[in-house]
Coordinates of C-alpha atoms and ligand atoms in Angstrom, one line a residue:
M146 CA 144.1 93.5 119.0
S147 CA 143.6 92.6 115.1
T148 CA 140.7 91.2 114.7
L149 CA 139.8 93.0 111.4
A150 CA 143.2 91.9 110.0
G151 CA 143.3 92.1 106.4
K152 CA 139.6 93.3 106.5
V153 CA 139.2 96.4 104.0
A154 CA 136.1 99.1 104.9
L155 CA 135.0 102.1 103.4
V156 CA 133.4 103.8 106.0
T157 CA 131.7 107.4 104.4
G158 CA 130.9 110.7 106.5
A159 CA 134.8 110.3 107.1
S160 CA 135.7 113.8 107.9
S161 CA 133.8 114.3 111.2
G162 CA 131.9 112.8 114.3
I163 CA 130.8 108.9 114.5
G164 CA 132.6 108.1 111.0
R165 CA 135.5 109.6 112.0
A166 CA 135.4 107.2 115.1
T167 CA 134.1 104.4 113.0
A168 CA 137.7 104.6 110.9
L169 CA 139.9 105.1 113.6
A170 CA 137.9 102.1 115.9
L171 CA 138.2 99.4 112.5
S172 CA 142.0 101.0 112.1
E173 CA 143.0 99.9 115.6
A174 CA 141.6 96.6 115.1
G175 CA 143.4 96.1 112.1
A176 CA 141.3 96.6 108.9
K177 CA 142.5 98.7 106.0
V178 CA 139.9 101.6 105.8
V179 CA 139.4 103.7 103.2
A180 CA 138.0 106.9 104.6
G181 CA 135.8 109.2 102.4
A182 CA 134.3 112.9 102.8
R183 CA 134.3 116.5 100.9
R184 CA 136.5 118.0 103.3
T185 CA 139.5 115.8 102.7
D186 CA 141.9 118.1 104.4
R187 CA 140.3 116.1 107.7
L188 CA 141.2 113.0 105.8
E189 CA 144.5 113.5 105.2
T190 CA 145.0 114.5 109.0
L191 CA 142.7 110.9 110.3
A192 CA 145.1 109.3 107.9
K193 CA 148.0 110.6 109.8
E194 CA 146.1 109.7 112.9
A195 CA 145.2 106.0 112.2
P196 CA 147.3 103.5 113.6
G197 CA 147.2 101.6 110.9
E198 CA 146.5 102.4 106.5
L199 CA 144.1 104.8 105.5
L200 CA 143.2 106.0 102.1
P201 CA 141.9 109.2 102.4
L202 CA 138.9 109.6 99.4
A203 CA 137.2 112.8 98.1
L204 CA 133.7 111.5 97.9
D205 CA 130.1 113.0 97.8
V206 CA 127.2 110.4 98.6
T207 CA 125.0 112.7 95.7
D208 CA 126.6 112.1 93.1
Q209 CA 126.5 108.9 92.0
G210 CA 129.3 109.2 89.7
S211 CA 131.9 109.5 93.1
V212 CA 130.3 107.1 94.7
Q213 CA 131.4 104.5 92.2
D214 CA 134.5 106.3 91.9
A215 CA 135.2 105.8 95.6
V216 CA 134.4 102.2 95.9
A217 CA 136.4 101.3 92.2
E218 CA 139.7 103.5 93.8
A219 CA 139.2 101.3 97.2
V220 CA 138.9 97.9 95.4
G221 CA 141.9 98.7 93.4
R222 CA 144.3 99.8 95.9
F223 CA 143.0 96.9 98.2
G224 CA 141.7 94.2 96.6
A225 CA 138.4 93.8 98.2
L226 CA 135.7 95.5 100.1
D227 CA 134.5 93.0 103.3
V228 CA 132.7 96.5 105.2
V229 CA 130.6 99.6 104.2
V230 CA 130.0 101.9 106.5
N231 CA 127.5 104.1 104.8
N232 CA 127.6 106.7 107.2
A233 CA 127.4 110.3 105.8
G234 CA 124.3 111.9 106.8
L235 CA 123.2 115.8 107.7
M236 CA 120.3 116.9 109.6
L237 CA 119.0 120.2 108.7
S238 CA 116.0 120.4 111.5
G239 CA 112.6 122.7 110.3
M240 CA 109.0 122.6 110.9
I241 CA 107.4 121.8 107.6
L242 CA 105.2 125.0 107.4
G243 CA 106.9 127.4 105.0
A244 CA 110.3 125.4 105.0
D245 CA 112.7 126.1 102.6
T246 CA 112.3 122.3 100.7
R247 CA 116.6 122.9 99.2
E248 CA 117.1 121.3 102.4
W249 CA 114.9 118.6 102.1
T250 CA 116.1 117.7 98.8
R251 CA 120.1 118.4 100.3
M252 CA 118.1 115.8 103.5
V253 CA 116.8 112.9 101.4
E254 CA 119.7 113.0 98.8
T255 CA 122.4 112.6 101.6
N256 CA 120.8 110.1 103.4
L257 CA 119.0 108.8 101.7
L258 CA 119.7 108.5 97.9
G259 CA 123.1 108.7 98.8
S260 CA 123.0 105.9 101.4
M261 CA 121.7 104.1 98.8
Y262 CA 124.2 104.3 95.9
V263 CA 126.7 103.3 98.6
V264 CA 125.4 100.3 98.8
H265 CA 124.6 100.2 94.6
A266 CA 127.6 100.7 94.0
A267 CA 129.5 98.3 97.1
L268 CA 126.9 95.3 96.5
P269 CA 128.8 93.2 94.1
H270 CA 131.7 93.6 96.2
L271 CA 130.1 92.8 99.5
L272 CA 128.9 89.2 97.3
R273 CA 132.1 88.1 97.0
S274 CA 134.2 88.7 100.5
K275 CA 130.6 88.2 101.9
G276 CA 130.9 91.2 103.3
T277 CA 128.9 93.8 106.4
V278 CA 127.1 97.1 105.4
V279 CA 126.1 99.2 108.1
Q280 CA 123.3 101.5 107.6
V281 CA 123.7 104.6 110.6
S282 CA 119.9 105.0 111.1
S283 CA 119.0 106.9 114.3
T284 CA 116.1 106.9 116.7
S285 CA 114.7 109.3 114.5
G286 CA 113.8 106.2 112.0
R287 CA 111.9 104.6 114.3
T288 CA 109.7 107.7 115.3
A289 CA 109.0 111.2 114.1
S290 CA 108.8 114.1 115.6
P291 CA 108.2 118.3 115.4
A292 CA 110.2 120.0 113.4
G293 CA 112.2 116.4 112.2
G294 CA 110.1 115.4 109.4
V295 CA 112.2 115.0 107.1
Y296 CA 114.7 113.6 108.4
S297 CA 113.1 111.0 109.7
A298 CA 111.6 110.4 106.5
T299 CA 115.2 109.5 105.4
K300 CA 116.1 107.5 108.3
F301 CA 112.7 105.6 108.2
G302 CA 113.4 104.8 103.9
V303 CA 117.3 103.6 105.5
N304 CA 115.4 100.9 107.7
A305 CA 113.0 100.4 104.7
F306 CA 115.7 99.8 102.3
S307 CA 118.1 97.8 104.9
E308 CA 115.7 95.3 105.3
A309 CA 114.7 94.7 102.4
L310 CA 118.7 94.4 101.2
R311 CA 119.1 92.8 104.2
Q312 CA 116.0 90.0 103.0
E313 CA 118.0 89.8 99.6
V314 CA 121.0 88.6 100.2
T315 CA 121.3 87.6 103.8
K316 CA 121.5 84.0 101.8
E317 CA 124.2 84.9 100.7
G318 CA 126.1 85.6 103.6
V319 CA 126.2 89.5 103.9
R320 CA 125.3 91.2 106.5
V321 CA 123.5 94.1 106.5
V322 CA 123.4 96.2 110.1
V323 CA 121.5 99.1 111.2
I324 CA 122.7 100.9 113.6
E325 CA 120.2 103.9 115.5
P326 CA 122.2 106.2 117.4
G327 CA 120.5 108.7 119.8
F328 CA 121.6 111.9 120.9
V329 CA 125.7 111.8 119.6
S330 CA 127.5 115.1 120.3
T331 CA 129.2 116.2 116.7
E332 CA 128.5 118.3 114.4
L333 CA 126.0 117.4 113.2
T334 CA 123.4 120.1 114.4
G335 CA 125.6 122.7 114.2
H336 CA 124.1 122.9 110.3
I337 CA 121.3 123.8 110.6
T338 CA 120.3 126.6 109.3
D339 CA 117.3 127.8 111.8
E340 CA 118.7 129.9 114.6
T341 CA 115.6 128.5 116.5
M342 CA 116.0 124.7 116.2
R343 CA 119.7 125.2 116.2
A344 CA 119.6 126.9 119.6
M345 CA 116.7 123.4 121.4
A346 CA 119.2 121.0 120.1
R347 CA 121.9 123.0 122.4
D348 CA 119.4 122.7 125.4
M349 CA 119.1 119.6 123.8
A350 CA 123.3 118.2 124.4
A351 CA 123.5 121.2 127.7
S352 CA 120.6 118.9 129.3
M353 CA 122.1 115.4 129.4
R354 CA 124.9 113.5 129.0
T355 CA 125.8 113.0 125.8
L356 CA 127.0 110.2 123.7
R357 CA 130.7 110.0 122.1
S358 CA 131.3 109.1 118.6
E359 CA 132.8 106.2 120.2
D360 CA 129.8 104.8 121.9
I361 CA 128.9 104.5 118.5
A362 CA 131.9 103.3 116.8
A363 CA 132.1 100.7 119.8
A364 CA 128.7 99.0 118.8
V365 CA 129.6 99.0 115.2
L366 CA 132.8 97.2 115.6
Y367 CA 130.9 94.6 117.8
A368 CA 128.5 94.0 114.8
V369 CA 131.1 93.7 112.6
T370 CA 133.7 91.4 114.3
Q371 CA 130.6 88.6 115.0
P372 CA 131.3 84.8 113.8
E373 CA 130.4 84.1 110.0
H374 CA 126.7 83.1 111.0
V375 CA 125.6 85.5 113.4
A376 CA 124.0 88.8 112.4
V377 CA 123.4 91.7 114.2
N378 CA 120.5 93.7 112.2
E379 CA 120.0 96.6 114.5
I380 CA 121.1 98.4 117.6
L381 CA 119.8 101.5 118.9
V382 CA 121.6 103.4 121.2
R383 CA 120.4 105.7 123.5
P384 CA 122.3 108.3 126.2
V385 CA 120.7 107.3 129.5
D386 CA 119.6 110.4 130.2
Q387 CA 117.3 110.5 126.6
T388 CA 113.2 109.8 127.0
Q389 CA 112.8 109.7 123.8
Ligands
NDP454 P1 128.7 115.1 111.7 O1 128.3 116.6 110.9 O2 129.9 115.2 113.1 O3 129.1 113.8 110.6 C1 128.9 113.7 109.4 C2 130.0 113.9 108.1 O4 129.1 113.2 106.7 C3 131.0 114.6 107.9 O5 132.1 113.3 108.0 C4 130.5 115.1 106.3 O6 131.5 114.6 105.1 C5 129.6 114.0 106.0 N1 128.8 114.2 104.8 C6 128.0 114.9 104.2 N2 127.5 115.4 103.0 C7 128.4 114.8 102.6 C8 128.0 113.9 100.9 N3 127.5 114.6 100.4 N4 129.2 113.2 100.8 C9 129.7 112.7 101.6 N5 130.0 112.9 102.4 C10 128.9 114.2 103.4 O7 127.6 114.2 112.3 P2 127.4 113.0 112.2 O8 128.6 112.2 112.8 O9 126.8 113.0 113.7 O10 126.3 112.3 112.0 C11 126.8 111.3 110.7 C12 126.1 110.3 111.1 O11 124.8 109.7 112.4 C13 125.0 111.0 109.7 O12 124.0 109.8 109.2 C14 123.7 111.1 111.3 O13 122.0 110.9 110.6 C15 123.9 110.0 111.5 N6 122.6 110.6 113.5 C16 124.0 110.8 114.2 C17 123.4 111.6 115.5 C18 123.7 112.7 116.6 O14 122.8 112.4 117.7 N7 124.9 112.7 115.9 C19 121.8 110.5 116.4 C20 121.9 109.6 115.2 C21 122.4 109.5 113.5 P3 131.9 116.5 105.0 O15 131.0 117.8 104.6 O16 133.6 116.3 104.8 O17 131.6 115.5 103.2

């Protein structure tokens, strides 16, 4: 099936988890894929696995210059940009009292500001192609809970920014899709520095049939392969076993 033949997609955070699976799914659907992340060795491996053309790109979304360069390189190589999957993110769970606020800064700079930089750099090209922006948010973008305050704040922020963006560009034919995954088994929780929080995440994963990255990639693919007049603006996908 080549439903995305001739289309160019940029995926941020494509070196693991949801981003990696999405880059592969888009490639399988016929898109030319630009895969961005900091760990370029992983992207090189991904390029070998992808069935179609996949350009690995060093990208740090917290660095606006890096984001601008990546978008320029994508357009320079493939001539356009039709789909942007704004996926790079990190979750450093922890209580507010006594937190190492450098972790807050990292989350805000990556999940919120970084994703805004990507939209800012890509939007002129998406307006030309009448393209689609997929904003990877979270169920934490809808409900906050203890130890998730800052992560949730970034994802609530992503949702707010996405809704404003949607209202600004929908009449120009640009579609904005917010994807809100529940618990997906990826490296995400492995980066939590607080051992108690990391153990809680492990226990939570063990208590349910978690989602796989491919489940979210399938949701992205569904949204970006709709007819031109259909805007799938929001998709929330939880594991059946996840209550909250
Ligand atoms: P992973 O840790 O597996 O992937 C995160 C990706 O983000 C990696 O490819 C990483 O690449 C990239 N990344 C992190 N920081 C930067 C940066 N500064 N610049 C560029 N890329 C960066 O986690 P997931 O796949 O689970 O997470 C993907 C998205 O999904 C995130 O936005 C996350 O918040 C969201 N999400 C995940 C859920 C889950 O349960 N797993 C649930 C809901 C939402 P590298 O380190 O090589 O740069």
